[in-house]
PDB file of C-alpha atoms in Angstrom:
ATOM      1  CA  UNK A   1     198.355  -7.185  16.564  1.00  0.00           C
ATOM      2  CA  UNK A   2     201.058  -5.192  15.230  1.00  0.00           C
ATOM      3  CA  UNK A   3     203.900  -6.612  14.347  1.00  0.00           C
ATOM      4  CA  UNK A   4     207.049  -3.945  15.428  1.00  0.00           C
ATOM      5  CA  UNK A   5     210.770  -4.372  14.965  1.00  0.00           C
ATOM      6  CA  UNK A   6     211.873  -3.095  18.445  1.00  0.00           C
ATOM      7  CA  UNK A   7     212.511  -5.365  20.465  1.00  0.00           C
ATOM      8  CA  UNK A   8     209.552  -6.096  22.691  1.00  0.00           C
ATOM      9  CA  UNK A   9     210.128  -5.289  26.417  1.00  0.00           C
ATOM     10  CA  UNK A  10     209.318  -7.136  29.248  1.00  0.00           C
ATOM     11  CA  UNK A  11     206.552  -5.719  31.207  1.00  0.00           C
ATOM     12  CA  UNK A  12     205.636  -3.351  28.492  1.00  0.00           C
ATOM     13  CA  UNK A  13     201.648  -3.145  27.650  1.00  0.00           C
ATOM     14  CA  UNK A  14     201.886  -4.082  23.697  1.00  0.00           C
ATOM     15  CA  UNK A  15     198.811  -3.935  22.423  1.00  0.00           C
ATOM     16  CA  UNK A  16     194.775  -3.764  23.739  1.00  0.00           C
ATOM     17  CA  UNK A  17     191.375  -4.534  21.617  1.00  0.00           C
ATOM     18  CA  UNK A  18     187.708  -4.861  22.432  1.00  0.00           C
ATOM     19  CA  UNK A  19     185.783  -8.611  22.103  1.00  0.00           C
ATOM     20  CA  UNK A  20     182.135  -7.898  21.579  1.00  0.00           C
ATOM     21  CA  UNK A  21     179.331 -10.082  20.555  1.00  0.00           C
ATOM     22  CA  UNK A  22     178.484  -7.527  17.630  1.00  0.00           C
ATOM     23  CA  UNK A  23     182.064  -6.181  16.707  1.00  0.00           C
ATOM     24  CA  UNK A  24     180.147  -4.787  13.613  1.00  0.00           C
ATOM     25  CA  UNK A  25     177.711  -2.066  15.265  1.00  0.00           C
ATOM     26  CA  UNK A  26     180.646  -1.272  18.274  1.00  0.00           C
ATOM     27  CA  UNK A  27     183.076  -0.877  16.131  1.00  0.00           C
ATOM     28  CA  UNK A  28     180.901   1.886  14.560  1.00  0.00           C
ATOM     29  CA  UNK A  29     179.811   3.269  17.604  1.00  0.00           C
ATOM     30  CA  UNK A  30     183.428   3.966  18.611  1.00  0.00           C
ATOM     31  CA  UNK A  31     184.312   5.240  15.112  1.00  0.00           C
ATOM     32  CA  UNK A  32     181.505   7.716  15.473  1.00  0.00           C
ATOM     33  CA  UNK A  33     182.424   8.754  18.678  1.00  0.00           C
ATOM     34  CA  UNK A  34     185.827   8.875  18.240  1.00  0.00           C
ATOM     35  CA  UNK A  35     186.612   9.991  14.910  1.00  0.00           C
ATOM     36  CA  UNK A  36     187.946   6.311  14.191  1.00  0.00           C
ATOM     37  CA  UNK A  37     188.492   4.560  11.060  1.00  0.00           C
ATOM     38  CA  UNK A  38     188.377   0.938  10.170  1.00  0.00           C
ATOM     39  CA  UNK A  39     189.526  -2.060   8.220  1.00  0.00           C
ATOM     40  CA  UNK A  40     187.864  -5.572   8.197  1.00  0.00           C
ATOM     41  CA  UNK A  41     190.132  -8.266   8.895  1.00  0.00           C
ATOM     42  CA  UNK A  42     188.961 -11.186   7.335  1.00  0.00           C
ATOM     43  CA  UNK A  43     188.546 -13.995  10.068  1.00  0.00           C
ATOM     44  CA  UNK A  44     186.907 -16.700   7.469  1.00  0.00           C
ATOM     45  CA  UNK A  45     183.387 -16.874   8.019  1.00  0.00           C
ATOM     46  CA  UNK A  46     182.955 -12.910   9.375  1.00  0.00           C
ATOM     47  CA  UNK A  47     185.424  -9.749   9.564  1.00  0.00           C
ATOM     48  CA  UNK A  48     186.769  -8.455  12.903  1.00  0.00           C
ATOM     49  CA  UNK A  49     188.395  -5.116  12.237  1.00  0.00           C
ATOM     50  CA  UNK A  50     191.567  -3.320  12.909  1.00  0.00           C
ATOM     51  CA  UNK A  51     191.231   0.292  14.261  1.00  0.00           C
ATOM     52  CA  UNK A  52     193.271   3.127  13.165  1.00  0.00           C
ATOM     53  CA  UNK A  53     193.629   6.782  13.485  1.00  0.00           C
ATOM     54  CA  UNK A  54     192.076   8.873  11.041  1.00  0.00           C
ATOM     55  CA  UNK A  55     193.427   9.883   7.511  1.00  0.00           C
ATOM     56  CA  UNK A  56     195.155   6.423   7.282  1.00  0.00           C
ATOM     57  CA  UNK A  57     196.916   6.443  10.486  1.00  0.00           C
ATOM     58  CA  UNK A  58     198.536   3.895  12.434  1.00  0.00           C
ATOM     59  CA  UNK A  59     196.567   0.674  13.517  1.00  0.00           C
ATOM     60  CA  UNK A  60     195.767   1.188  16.817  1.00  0.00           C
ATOM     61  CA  UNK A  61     193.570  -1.256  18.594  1.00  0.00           C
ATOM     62  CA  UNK A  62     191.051  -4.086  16.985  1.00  0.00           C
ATOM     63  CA  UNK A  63     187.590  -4.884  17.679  1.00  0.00           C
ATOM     64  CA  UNK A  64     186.787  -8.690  17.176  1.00  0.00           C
ATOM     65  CA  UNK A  65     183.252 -10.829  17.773  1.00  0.00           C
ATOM     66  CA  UNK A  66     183.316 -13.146  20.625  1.00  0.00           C
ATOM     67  CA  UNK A  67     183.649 -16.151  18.174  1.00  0.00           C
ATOM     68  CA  UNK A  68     185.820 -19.135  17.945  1.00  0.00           C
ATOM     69  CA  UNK A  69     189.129 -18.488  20.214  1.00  0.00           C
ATOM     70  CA  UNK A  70     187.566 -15.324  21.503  1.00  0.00           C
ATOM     71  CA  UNK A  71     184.146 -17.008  22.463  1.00  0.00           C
ATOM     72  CA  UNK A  72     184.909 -16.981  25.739  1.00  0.00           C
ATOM     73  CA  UNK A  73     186.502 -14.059  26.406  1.00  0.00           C
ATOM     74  CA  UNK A  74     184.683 -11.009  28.867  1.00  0.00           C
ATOM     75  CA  UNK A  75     183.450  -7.542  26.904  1.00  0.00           C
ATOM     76  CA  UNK A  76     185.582  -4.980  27.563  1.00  0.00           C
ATOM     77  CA  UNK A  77     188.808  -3.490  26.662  1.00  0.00           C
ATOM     78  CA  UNK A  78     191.771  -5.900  26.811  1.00  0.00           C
ATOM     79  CA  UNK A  79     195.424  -4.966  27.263  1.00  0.00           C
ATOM     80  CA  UNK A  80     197.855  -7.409  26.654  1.00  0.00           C
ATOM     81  CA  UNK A  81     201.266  -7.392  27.865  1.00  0.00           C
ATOM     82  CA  UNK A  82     204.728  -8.753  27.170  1.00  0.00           C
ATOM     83  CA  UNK A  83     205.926 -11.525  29.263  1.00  0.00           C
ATOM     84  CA  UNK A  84     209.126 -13.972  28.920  1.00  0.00           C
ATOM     85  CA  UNK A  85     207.349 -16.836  28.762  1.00  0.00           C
ATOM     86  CA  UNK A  86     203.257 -17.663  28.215  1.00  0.00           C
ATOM     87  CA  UNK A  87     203.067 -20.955  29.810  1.00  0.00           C
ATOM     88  CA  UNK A  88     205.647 -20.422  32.605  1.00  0.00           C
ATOM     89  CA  UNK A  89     203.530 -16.734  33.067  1.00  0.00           C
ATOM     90  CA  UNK A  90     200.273 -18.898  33.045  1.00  0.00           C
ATOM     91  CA  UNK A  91     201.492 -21.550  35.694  1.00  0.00           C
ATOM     92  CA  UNK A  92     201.678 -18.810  37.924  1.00  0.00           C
ATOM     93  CA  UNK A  93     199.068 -17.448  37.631  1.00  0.00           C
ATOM     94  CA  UNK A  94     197.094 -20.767  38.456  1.00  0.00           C
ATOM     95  CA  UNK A  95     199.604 -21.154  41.728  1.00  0.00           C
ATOM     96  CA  UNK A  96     199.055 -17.914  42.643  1.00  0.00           C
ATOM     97  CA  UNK A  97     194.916 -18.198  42.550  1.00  0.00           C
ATOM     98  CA  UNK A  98     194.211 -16.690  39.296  1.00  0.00           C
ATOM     99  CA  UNK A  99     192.746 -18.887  36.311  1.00  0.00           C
ATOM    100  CA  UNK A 100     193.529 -19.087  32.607  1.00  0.00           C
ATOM    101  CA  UNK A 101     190.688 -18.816  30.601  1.00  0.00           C
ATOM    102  CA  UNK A 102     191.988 -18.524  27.204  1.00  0.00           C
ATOM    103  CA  UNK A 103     195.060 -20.389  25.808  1.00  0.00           C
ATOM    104  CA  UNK A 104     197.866 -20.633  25.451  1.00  0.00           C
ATOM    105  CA  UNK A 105     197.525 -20.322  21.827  1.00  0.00           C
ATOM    106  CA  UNK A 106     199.449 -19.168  18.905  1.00  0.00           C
ATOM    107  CA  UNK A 107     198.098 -15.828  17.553  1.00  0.00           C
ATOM    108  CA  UNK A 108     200.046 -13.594  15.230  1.00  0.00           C
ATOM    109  CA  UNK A 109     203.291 -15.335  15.614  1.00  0.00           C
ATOM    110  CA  UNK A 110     203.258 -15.159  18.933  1.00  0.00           C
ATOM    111  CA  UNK A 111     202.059 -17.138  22.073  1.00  0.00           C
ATOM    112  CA  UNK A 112     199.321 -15.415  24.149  1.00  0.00           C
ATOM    113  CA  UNK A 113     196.797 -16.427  27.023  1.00  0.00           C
ATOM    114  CA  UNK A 114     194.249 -14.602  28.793  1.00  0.00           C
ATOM    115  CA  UNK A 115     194.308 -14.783  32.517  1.00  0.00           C
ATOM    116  CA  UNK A 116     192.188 -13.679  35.084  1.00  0.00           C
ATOM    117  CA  UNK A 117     193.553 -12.519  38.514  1.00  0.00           C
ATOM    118  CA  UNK A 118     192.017 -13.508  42.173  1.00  0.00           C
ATOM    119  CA  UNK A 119     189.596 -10.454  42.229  1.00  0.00           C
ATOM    120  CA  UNK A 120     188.389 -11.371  38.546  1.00  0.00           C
ATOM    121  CA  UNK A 121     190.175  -8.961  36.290  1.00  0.00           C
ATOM    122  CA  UNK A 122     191.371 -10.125  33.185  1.00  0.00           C
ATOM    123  CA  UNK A 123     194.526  -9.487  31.355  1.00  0.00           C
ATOM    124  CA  UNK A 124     196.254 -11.116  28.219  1.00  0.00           C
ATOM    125  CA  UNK A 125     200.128 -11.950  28.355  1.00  0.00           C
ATOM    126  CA  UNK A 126     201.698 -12.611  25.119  1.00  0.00           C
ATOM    127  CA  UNK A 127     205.277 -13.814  24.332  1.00  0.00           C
ATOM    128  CA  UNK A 128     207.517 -15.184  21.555  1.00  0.00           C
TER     129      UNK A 128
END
């Protein structure tokens, strides 16, 4: 995730990446049909990759392998958004019928979980 000076806003959609079983051959397919570029991010025993605009742009999204943290998490795009808290955000969630199926965990420097709501959608929340 990026890490930006502003200070983050409550509410505000912060960041969104892909979890695939084969990051490897999506994250080509999307550079192809994009116009994408890529960077491996070294996640010890395999690379997920950052995703930025071409010519060296800005870092705009990551595609990672369902592995470790992520092995659990659904294929498809993932927006995460800011929240005050993770763990009050994810006790909420539970009372209001949703599940947490990923976290709360440390990632980045921050806190983030991934929740899914009573019709099955999935979202991430992150927080400091």
């Amino acid at each position: 995730m990026p890490t930006d000076k502003k200070a983050p806003s409550i509410g505000a959609v912060e960041w969104c990446d892909l979890t695939v079983q084969d990051a490897s051959h999506v994250k080509d397919f999307y550079c192809n049909v994009i116009g994408w570029e890529s960077a491996a991010v070294s996640m010890g025993d395999y690379d997920d990759f950052n995703i930025t605009l071409p010519n060296g742009g800005d870092t705009i999204t990551g595609i990672c392998h369902a592995r470790g943290g992520n092995s659990n998490l659904p294929p498809q795009w993932l927006l995460y958004v800011r929240v005050a808290s993770v763990a009050d955000s994810a006790a909420i969630c539970i009372a209001k019928g949703g599940k947490v199926i990923e976290g709360p965990r440390e990632m980045a420097g921050c806190q983030f979980c991934v929740i899914k709501d009573p019709e099955g959608a999935v979202l991430a929340l992150l927080s400091d």
